[in-house]
Coordinates of C-alpha atoms (C1' of nucleotides) in Angstrom, one line a residue:
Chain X
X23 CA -2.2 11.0 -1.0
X24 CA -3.3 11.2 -5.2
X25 CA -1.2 11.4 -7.5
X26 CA -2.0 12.6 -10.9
X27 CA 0.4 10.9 -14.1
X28 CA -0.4 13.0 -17.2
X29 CA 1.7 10.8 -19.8
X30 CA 0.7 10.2 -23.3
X31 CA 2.7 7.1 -23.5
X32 CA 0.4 4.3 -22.5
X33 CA 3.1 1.8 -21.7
X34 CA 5.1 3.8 -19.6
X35 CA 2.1 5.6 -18.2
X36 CA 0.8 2.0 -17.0
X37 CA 4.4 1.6 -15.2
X38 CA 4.7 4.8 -13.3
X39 CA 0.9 4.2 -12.0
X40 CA 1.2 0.5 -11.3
X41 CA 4.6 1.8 -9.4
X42 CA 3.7 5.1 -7.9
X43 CA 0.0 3.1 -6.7
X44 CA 1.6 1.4 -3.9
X45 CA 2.5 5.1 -2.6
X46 CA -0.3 7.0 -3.4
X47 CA -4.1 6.3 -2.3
X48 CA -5.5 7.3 -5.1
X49 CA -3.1 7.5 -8.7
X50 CA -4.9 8.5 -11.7
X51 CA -3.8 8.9 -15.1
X52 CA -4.7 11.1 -18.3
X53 CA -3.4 10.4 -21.7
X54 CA -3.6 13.9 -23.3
X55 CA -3.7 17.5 -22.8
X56 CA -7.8 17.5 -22.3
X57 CA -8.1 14.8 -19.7
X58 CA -5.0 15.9 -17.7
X59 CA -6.5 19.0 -17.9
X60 CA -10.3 18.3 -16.8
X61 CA -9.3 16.0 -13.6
X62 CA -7.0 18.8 -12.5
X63 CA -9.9 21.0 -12.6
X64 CA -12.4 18.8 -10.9
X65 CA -10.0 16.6 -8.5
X66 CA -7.2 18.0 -5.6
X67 CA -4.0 16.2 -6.0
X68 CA -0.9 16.3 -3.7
X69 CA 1.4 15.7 -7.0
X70 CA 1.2 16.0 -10.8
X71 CA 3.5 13.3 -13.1
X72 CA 3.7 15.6 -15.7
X73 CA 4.9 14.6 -19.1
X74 CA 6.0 18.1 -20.4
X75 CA 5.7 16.6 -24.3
X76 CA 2.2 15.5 -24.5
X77 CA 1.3 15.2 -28.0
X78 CA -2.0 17.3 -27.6
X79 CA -1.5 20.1 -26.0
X80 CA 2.0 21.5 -24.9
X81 CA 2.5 20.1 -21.2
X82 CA 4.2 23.5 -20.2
X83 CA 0.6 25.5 -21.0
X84 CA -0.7 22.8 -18.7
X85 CA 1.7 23.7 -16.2
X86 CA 1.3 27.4 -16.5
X87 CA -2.9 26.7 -16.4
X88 CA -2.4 24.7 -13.2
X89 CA -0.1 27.2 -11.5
X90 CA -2.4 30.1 -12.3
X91 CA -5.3 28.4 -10.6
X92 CA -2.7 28.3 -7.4
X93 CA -3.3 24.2 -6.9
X94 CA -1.4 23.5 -4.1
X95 CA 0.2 20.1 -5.3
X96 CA 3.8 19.1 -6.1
X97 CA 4.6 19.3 -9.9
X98 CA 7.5 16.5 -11.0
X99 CA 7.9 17.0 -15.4
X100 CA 9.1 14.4 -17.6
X101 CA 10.9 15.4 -20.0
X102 CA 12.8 13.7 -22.9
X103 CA 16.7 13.3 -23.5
X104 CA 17.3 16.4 -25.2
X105 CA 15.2 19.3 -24.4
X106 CA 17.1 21.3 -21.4
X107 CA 15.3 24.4 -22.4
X108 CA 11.1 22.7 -21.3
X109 CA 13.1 21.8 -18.0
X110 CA 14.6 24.4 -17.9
X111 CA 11.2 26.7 -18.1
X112 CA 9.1 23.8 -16.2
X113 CA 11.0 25.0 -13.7
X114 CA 10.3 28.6 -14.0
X115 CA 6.6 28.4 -14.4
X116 CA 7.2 26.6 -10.8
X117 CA 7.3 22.8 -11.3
X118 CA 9.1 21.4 -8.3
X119 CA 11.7 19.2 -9.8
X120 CA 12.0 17.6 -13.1
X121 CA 13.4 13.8 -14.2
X122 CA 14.9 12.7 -17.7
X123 CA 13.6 9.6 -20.2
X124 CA 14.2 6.7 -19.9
X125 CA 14.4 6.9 -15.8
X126 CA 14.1 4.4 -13.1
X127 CA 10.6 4.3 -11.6
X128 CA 12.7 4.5 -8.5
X129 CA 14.2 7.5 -9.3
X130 CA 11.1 9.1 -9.7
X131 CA 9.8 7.8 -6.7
X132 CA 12.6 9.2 -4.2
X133 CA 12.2 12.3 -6.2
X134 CA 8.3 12.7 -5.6
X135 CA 8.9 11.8 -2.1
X136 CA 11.4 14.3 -1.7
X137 CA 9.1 17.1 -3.3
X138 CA 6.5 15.9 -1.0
X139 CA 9.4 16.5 2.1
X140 CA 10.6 19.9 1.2
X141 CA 7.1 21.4 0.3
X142 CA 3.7 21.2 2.1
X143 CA 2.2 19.0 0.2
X144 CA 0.4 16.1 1.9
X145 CA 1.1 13.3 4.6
X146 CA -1.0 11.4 6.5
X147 CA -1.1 7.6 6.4
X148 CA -4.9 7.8 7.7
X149 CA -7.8 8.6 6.8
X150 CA -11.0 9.6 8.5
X151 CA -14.7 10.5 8.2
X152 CA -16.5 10.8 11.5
X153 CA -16.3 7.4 13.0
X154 CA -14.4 5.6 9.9
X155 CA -10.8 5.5 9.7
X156 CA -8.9 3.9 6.9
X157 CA -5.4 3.1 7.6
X158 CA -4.1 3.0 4.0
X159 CA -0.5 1.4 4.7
X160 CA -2.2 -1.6 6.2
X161 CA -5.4 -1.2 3.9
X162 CA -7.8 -1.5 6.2
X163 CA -11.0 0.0 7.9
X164 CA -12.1 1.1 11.3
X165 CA -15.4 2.0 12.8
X166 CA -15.5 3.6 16.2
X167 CA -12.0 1.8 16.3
X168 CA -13.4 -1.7 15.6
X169 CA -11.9 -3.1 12.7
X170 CA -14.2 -4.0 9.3
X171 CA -13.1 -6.6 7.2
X172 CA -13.9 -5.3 3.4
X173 CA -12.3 -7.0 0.1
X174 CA -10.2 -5.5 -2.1
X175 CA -13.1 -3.4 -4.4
X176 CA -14.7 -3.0 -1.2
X177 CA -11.4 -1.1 -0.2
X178 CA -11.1 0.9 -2.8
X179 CA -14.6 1.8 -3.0
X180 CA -14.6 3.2 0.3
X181 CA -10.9 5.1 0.1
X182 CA -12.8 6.6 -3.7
X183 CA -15.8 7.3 -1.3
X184 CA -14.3 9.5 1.2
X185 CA -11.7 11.3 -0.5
X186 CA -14.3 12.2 -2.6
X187 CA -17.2 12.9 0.3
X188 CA -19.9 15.0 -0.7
X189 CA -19.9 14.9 -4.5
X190 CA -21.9 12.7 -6.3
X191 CA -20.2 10.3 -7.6
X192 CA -22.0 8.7 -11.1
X193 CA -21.8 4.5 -11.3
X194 CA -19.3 5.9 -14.6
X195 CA -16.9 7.6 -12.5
X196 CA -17.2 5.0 -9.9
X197 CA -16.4 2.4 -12.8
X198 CA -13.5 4.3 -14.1
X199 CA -12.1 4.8 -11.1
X200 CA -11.9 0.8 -10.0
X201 CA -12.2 -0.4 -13.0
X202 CA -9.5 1.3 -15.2
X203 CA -9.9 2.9 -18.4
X204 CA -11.0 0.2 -20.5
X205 CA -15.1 0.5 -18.9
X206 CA -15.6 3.5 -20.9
X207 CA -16.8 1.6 -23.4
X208 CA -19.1 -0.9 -20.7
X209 CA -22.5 0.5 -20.7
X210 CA -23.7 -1.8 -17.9
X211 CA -22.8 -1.1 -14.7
X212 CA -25.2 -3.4 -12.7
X213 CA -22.3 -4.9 -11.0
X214 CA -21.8 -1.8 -9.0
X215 CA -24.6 -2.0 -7.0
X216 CA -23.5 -5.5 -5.7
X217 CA -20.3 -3.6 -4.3
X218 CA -22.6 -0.7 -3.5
X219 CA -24.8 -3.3 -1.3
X220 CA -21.7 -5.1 0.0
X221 CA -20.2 -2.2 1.2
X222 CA -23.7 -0.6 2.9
X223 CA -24.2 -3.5 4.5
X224 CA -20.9 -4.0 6.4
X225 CA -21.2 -0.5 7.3
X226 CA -24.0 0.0 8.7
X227 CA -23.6 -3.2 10.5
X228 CA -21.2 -1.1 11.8
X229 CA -23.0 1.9 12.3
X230 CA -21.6 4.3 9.6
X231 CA -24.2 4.6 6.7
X232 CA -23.1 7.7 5.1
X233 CA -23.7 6.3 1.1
X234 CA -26.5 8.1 0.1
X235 CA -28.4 7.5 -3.5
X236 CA -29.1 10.6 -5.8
X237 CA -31.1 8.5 -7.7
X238 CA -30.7 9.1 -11.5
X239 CA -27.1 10.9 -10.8
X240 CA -25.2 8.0 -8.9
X241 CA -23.6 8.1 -4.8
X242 CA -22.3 10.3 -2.4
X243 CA -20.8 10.2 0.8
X244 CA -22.5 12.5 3.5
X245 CA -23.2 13.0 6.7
X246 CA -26.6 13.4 7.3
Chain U
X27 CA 19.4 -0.9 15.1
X28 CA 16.1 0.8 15.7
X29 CA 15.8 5.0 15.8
X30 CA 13.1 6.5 18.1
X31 CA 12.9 10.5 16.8
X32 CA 10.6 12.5 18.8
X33 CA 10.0 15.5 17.2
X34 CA 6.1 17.5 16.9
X35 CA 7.0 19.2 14.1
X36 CA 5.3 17.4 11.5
X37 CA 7.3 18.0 8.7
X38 CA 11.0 18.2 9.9
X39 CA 9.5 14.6 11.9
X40 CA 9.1 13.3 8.6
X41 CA 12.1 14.8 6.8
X42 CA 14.1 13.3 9.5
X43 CA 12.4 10.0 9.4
X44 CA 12.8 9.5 6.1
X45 CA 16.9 10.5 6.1
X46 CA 17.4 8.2 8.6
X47 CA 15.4 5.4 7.7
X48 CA 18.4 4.3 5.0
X49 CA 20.7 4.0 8.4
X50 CA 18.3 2.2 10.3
X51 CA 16.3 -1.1 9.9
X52 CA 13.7 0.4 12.2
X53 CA 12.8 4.5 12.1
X54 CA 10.0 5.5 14.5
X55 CA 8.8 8.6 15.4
X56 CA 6.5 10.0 18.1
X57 CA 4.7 13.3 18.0
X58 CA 4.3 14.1 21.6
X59 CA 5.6 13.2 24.9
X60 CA 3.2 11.0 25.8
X61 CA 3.7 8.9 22.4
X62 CA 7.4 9.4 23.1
X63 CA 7.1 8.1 26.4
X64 CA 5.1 4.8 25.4
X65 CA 7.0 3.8 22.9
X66 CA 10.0 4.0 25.0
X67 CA 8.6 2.0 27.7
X68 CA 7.2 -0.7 24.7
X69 CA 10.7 -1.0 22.8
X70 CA 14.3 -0.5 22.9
X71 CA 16.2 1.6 20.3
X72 CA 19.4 2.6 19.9
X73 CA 19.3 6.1 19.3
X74 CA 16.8 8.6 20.1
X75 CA 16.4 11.8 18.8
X76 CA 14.7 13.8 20.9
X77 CA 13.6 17.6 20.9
X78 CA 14.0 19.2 23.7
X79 CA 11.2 21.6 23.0
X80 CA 8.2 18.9 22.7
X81 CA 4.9 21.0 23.4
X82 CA 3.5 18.5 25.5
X83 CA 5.6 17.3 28.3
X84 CA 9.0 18.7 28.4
X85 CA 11.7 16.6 26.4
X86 CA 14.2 16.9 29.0
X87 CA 11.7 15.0 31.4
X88 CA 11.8 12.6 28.8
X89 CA 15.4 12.6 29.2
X90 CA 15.8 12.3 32.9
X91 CA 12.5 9.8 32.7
X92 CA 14.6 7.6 30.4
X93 CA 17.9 7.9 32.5
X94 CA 16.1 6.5 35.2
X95 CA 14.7 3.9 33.5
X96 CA 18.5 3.1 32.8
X97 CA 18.4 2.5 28.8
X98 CA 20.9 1.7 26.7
X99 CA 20.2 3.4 24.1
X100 CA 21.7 6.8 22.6
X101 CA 20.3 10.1 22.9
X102 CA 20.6 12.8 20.9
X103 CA 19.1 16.4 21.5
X104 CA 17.5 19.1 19.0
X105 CA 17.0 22.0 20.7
X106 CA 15.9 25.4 19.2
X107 CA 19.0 27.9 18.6
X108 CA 18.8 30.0 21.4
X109 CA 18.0 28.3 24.4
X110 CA 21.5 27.0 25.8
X111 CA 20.3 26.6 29.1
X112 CA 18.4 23.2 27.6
X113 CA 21.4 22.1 26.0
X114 CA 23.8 22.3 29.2
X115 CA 20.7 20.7 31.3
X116 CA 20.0 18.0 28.7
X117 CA 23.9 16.9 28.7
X118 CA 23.8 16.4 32.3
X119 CA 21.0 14.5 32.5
X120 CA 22.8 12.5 30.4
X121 CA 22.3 13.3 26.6
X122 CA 25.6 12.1 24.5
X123 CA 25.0 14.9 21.8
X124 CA 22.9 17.7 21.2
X125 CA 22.4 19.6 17.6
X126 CA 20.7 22.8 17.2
X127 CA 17.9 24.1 14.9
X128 CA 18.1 24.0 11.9
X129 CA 20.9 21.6 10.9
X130 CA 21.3 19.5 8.0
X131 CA 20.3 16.3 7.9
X132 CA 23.4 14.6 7.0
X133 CA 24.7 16.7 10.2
X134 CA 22.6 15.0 12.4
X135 CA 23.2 11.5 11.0
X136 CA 27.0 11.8 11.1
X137 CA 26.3 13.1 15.3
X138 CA 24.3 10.0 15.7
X139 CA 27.6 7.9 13.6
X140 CA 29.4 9.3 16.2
X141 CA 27.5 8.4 19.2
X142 CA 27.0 5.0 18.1
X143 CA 30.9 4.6 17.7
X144 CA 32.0 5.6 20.9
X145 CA 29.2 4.3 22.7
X146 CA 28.2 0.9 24.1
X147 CA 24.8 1.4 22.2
X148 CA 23.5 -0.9 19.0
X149 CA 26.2 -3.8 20.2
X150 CA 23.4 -5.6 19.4
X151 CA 22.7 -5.0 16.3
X152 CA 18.7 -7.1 16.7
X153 CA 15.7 -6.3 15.7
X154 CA 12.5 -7.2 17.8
X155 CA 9.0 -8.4 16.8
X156 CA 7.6 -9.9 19.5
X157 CA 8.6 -12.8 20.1
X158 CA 10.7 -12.8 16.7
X159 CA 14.3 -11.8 17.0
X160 CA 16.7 -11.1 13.9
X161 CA 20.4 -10.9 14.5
X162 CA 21.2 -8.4 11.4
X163 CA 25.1 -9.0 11.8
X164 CA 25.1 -12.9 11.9
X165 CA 21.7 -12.9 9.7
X166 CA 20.2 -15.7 12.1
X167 CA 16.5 -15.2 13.5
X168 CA 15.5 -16.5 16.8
X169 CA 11.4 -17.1 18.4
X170 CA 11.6 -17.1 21.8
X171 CA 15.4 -17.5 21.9
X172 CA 15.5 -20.6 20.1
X173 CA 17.4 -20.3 16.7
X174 CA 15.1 -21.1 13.5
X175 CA 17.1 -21.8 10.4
X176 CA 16.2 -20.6 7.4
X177 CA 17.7 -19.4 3.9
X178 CA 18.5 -16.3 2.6
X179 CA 15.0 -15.6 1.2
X180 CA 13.6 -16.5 4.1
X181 CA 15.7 -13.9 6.1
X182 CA 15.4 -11.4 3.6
X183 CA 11.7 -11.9 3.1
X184 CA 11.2 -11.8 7.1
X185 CA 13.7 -8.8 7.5
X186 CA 11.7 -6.9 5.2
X187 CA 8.0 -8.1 6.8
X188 CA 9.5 -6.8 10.0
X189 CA 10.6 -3.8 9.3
X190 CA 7.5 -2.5 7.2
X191 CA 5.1 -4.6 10.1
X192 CA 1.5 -3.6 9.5
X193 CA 1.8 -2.4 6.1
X194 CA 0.3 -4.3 2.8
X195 CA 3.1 -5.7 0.6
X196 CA 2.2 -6.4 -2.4
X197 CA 4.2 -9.3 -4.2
X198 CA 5.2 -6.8 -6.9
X199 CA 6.8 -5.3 -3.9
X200 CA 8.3 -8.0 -2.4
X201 CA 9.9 -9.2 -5.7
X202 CA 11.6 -5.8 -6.2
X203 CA 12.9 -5.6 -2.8
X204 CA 14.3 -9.3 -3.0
X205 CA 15.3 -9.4 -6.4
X206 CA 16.1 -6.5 -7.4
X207 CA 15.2 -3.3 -9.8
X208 CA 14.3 -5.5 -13.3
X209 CA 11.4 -7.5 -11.6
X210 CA 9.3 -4.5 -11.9
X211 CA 8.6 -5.9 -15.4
X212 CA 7.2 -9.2 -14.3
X213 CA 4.0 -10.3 -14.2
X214 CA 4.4 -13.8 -12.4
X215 CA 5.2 -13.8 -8.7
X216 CA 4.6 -17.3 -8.8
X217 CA 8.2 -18.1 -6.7
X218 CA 6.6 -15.7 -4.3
X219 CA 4.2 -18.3 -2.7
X220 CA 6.8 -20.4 -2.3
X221 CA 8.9 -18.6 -0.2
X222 CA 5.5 -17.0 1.7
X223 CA 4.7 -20.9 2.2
X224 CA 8.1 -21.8 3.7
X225 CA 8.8 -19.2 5.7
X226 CA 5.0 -19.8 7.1
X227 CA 5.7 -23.1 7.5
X228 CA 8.7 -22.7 9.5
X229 CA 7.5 -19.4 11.6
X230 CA 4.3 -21.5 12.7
X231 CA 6.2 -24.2 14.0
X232 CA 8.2 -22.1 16.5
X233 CA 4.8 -20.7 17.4
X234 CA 4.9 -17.6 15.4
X235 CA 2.6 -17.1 12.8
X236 CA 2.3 -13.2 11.5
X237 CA 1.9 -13.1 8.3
X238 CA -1.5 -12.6 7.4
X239 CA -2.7 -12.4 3.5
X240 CA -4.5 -9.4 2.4
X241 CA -6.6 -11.5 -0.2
X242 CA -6.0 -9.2 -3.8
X243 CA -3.4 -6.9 -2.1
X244 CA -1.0 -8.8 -0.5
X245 CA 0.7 -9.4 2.3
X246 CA 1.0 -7.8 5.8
X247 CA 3.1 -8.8 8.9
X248 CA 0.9 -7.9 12.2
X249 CA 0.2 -9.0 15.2
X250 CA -3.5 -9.6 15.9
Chain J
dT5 C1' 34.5 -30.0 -9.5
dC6 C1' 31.1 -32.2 -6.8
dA7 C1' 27.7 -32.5 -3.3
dA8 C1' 24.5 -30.1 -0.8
dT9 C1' 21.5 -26.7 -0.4
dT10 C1' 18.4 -23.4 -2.2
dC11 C1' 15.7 -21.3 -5.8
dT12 C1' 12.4 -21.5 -9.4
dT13 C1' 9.0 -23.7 -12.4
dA14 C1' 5.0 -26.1 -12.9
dA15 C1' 0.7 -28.2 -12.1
dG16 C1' -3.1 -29.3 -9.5
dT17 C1' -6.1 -27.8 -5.8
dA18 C1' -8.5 -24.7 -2.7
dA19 C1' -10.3 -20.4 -1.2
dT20 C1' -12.0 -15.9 -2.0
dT21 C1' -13.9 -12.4 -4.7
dA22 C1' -16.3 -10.5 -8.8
dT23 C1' -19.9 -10.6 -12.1
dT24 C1' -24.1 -12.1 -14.1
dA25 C1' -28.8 -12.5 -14.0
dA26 C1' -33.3 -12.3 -12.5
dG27 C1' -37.0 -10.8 -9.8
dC28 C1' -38.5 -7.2 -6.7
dA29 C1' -39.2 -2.4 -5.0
dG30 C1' -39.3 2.3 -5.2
dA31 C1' -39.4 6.7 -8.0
dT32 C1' -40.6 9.5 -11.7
dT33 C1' -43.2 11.0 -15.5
dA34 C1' -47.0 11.4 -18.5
Chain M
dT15 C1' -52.4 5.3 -12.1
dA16 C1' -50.0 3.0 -15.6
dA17 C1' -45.8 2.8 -17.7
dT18 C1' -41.1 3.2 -17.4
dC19 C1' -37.0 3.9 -15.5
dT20 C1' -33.6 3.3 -11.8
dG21 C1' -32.0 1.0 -7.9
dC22 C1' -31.9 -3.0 -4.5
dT23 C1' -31.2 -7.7 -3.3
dT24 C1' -30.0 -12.5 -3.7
dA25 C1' -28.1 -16.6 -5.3
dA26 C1' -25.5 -18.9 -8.8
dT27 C1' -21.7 -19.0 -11.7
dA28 C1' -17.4 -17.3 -13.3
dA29 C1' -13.0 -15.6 -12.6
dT30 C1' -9.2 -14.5 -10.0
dT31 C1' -6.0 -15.2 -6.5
dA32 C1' -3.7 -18.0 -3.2
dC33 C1' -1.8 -22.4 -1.4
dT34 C1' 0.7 -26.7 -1.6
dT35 C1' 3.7 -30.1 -3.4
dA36 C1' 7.2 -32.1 -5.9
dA37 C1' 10.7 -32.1 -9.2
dG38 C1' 14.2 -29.9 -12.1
dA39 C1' 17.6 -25.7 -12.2
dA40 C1' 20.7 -23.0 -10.4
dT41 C1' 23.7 -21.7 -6.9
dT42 C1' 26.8 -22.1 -3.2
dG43 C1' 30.5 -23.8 -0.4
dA44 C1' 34.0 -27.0 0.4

DNA sequence: TCAATTCTTAAGTAATTATTAAGCAGATTA
DNA sequence: TAATCTGCTTAATAATTACTTAAGAATTGA
């Protein structure tokens, strides 16, 4: 499951992910109108946090972009104390269900999961590519059924991996993606392919070796 | 108590699962009949909700399999609208209620209420991991029938292990569950290891050690 | 209210994992 | 083919996370 939390505010946009992460596999975030809007085109997600007051940008013409497109993901909107009227046309422009600052991280929780019930977005607890299975509940890996041992970053690496398969993946993204959003600024990435290595080497101990190098680009995960 | 629903339909599986899991300590499902059928065999619930229409394997085999097998547990039918012929057939095997498609939720809960009441089933109010047993009315736990005493951390922490067994808890999670909504803001779990160290402790001297640490994540409760 | 139990804090230790760094190997380009 | 860039591997060091214990707070029950 990924969730996408498009919320300027970086405090509470920290809360909902750290809180919505235990949920989702993958939770990303965007802090303004132009990142929200460039992961939505590149990445599928089952829901969108949407924060319909971004400063940059109005939140609704993200909405209306995202439904043209026809994504097939839940939309909840955030929307602050007052303004009845951006829930009110959220809701129009097909959002699924909307929740009012300041809110319980609870509250939004029940109310993506009930999104998620009611519409067919999503659901499954595992994950497969040929012979590996992740079982993200328990966070752990299979291959052939056998289980892997892999540490945390090894984990994530290999959930980031395969709900990514086939696209190249640059050591940037990679970084970004584990890493958080402070390693824009970190132009050395060496320690990457020490989890790289780690990982390809417990898999194809165990017979999967799908990482291939595009050398200069980054990774991907294929089948030959 | 412990709910068994057995239902192929994906998503009313889930919907159900979900609705019901606030009634019960345990919520299981099965897809199929011969998941169904395992399960049933493995454990003992107190209610089972049980479609009639399963693709695989009829549910009213199911039914007269579990008769024979003389449960005690409760049974509750979904059958599709127009077939009464299953309904009549499903009550003599033995079925103490039977709802038809589609029904609200809250329906179906308040029909299960009602079995449970007038039935002999969930007396026990226990709840089973292998050799671990919780009595949820008298809050006392038992490994291999002999009583283990231990606080009310303890028995909350071990309630909550067992009834999300398998599944990475993270101590953020853990504190939130065990102390409430406003822990969400803290950033030392330190108490945590305590109580983890304790209930370890005490679990491992009646021969049951489960909880296994998911180094960086957290904690799971499994059996190897 | 007092005594007993239970919870939390704190500090030191242990274990695991992440990162750095350096040398090597393979690829690409001129 | 030399020069350069990119990636691989390994081992050491650093950082993080977990465990354990004991003592002081807080809570509970009589």
């Amino acid at each position: 499951m990924k969730y996408l939390i498009a919320e300027d505010e970086k405090e509470l946009q920290q809360s909902i992910a750290t809180y919505l992460s235990r949920e989702a596999n993958v939770c990303e975030t965007a802090s303004d109108y132009r990142e929200a809007s460039e992961k939505l085109e590149l990445y599928d997600y089952d829901i969108v946090v949407l924060d319909i007051n971004l400063i940059t940008g109005s939140g609704l013409e993200l909405l209306r972009k995202l439904k043209e497109q026809n994504k097939k993901c839940g939309v909840i909107i955030i929307s602050a104390n007052s303004s009845l009227d951006d829930k009110l046309e959220g809701l129009d422009l097909g959002a699924d269900d909307y929740i009012t600052k300041p809110f319980h991280l609870a509250e939004l929780n029940s109310r993506i999961k009930a999104v998620l019930r009611r519409g067919q977005f999503g659901g499954n607890d595992s994950i497969t590519f040929e012979e590996i299975r992740l079982d993200t509940l328990a966070r752990s890996a299979y291959v052939n059924d056998k289980p892997i041992t892999l540490t945390r970053k090894e984990y994530d690496l290999l959930l980031f991996f395969i709900t990514n398969q086939g696209r190249v993946l640059s050591k940037a993204i990679i970084a970004e993606h584990l890493w958080g959003d402070d390693s824009d600024l970190l132009d050395n990435f060496d320690f990457i392919y020490v989890h790289i290595n780690n990982l390809r080497k417990k898999l194809t101990k165990a017979g999967a070796k799908y990482i291939q190098t595009a050398y200069g680009s980054g990774y991907k995960f294929i089948a030959d």
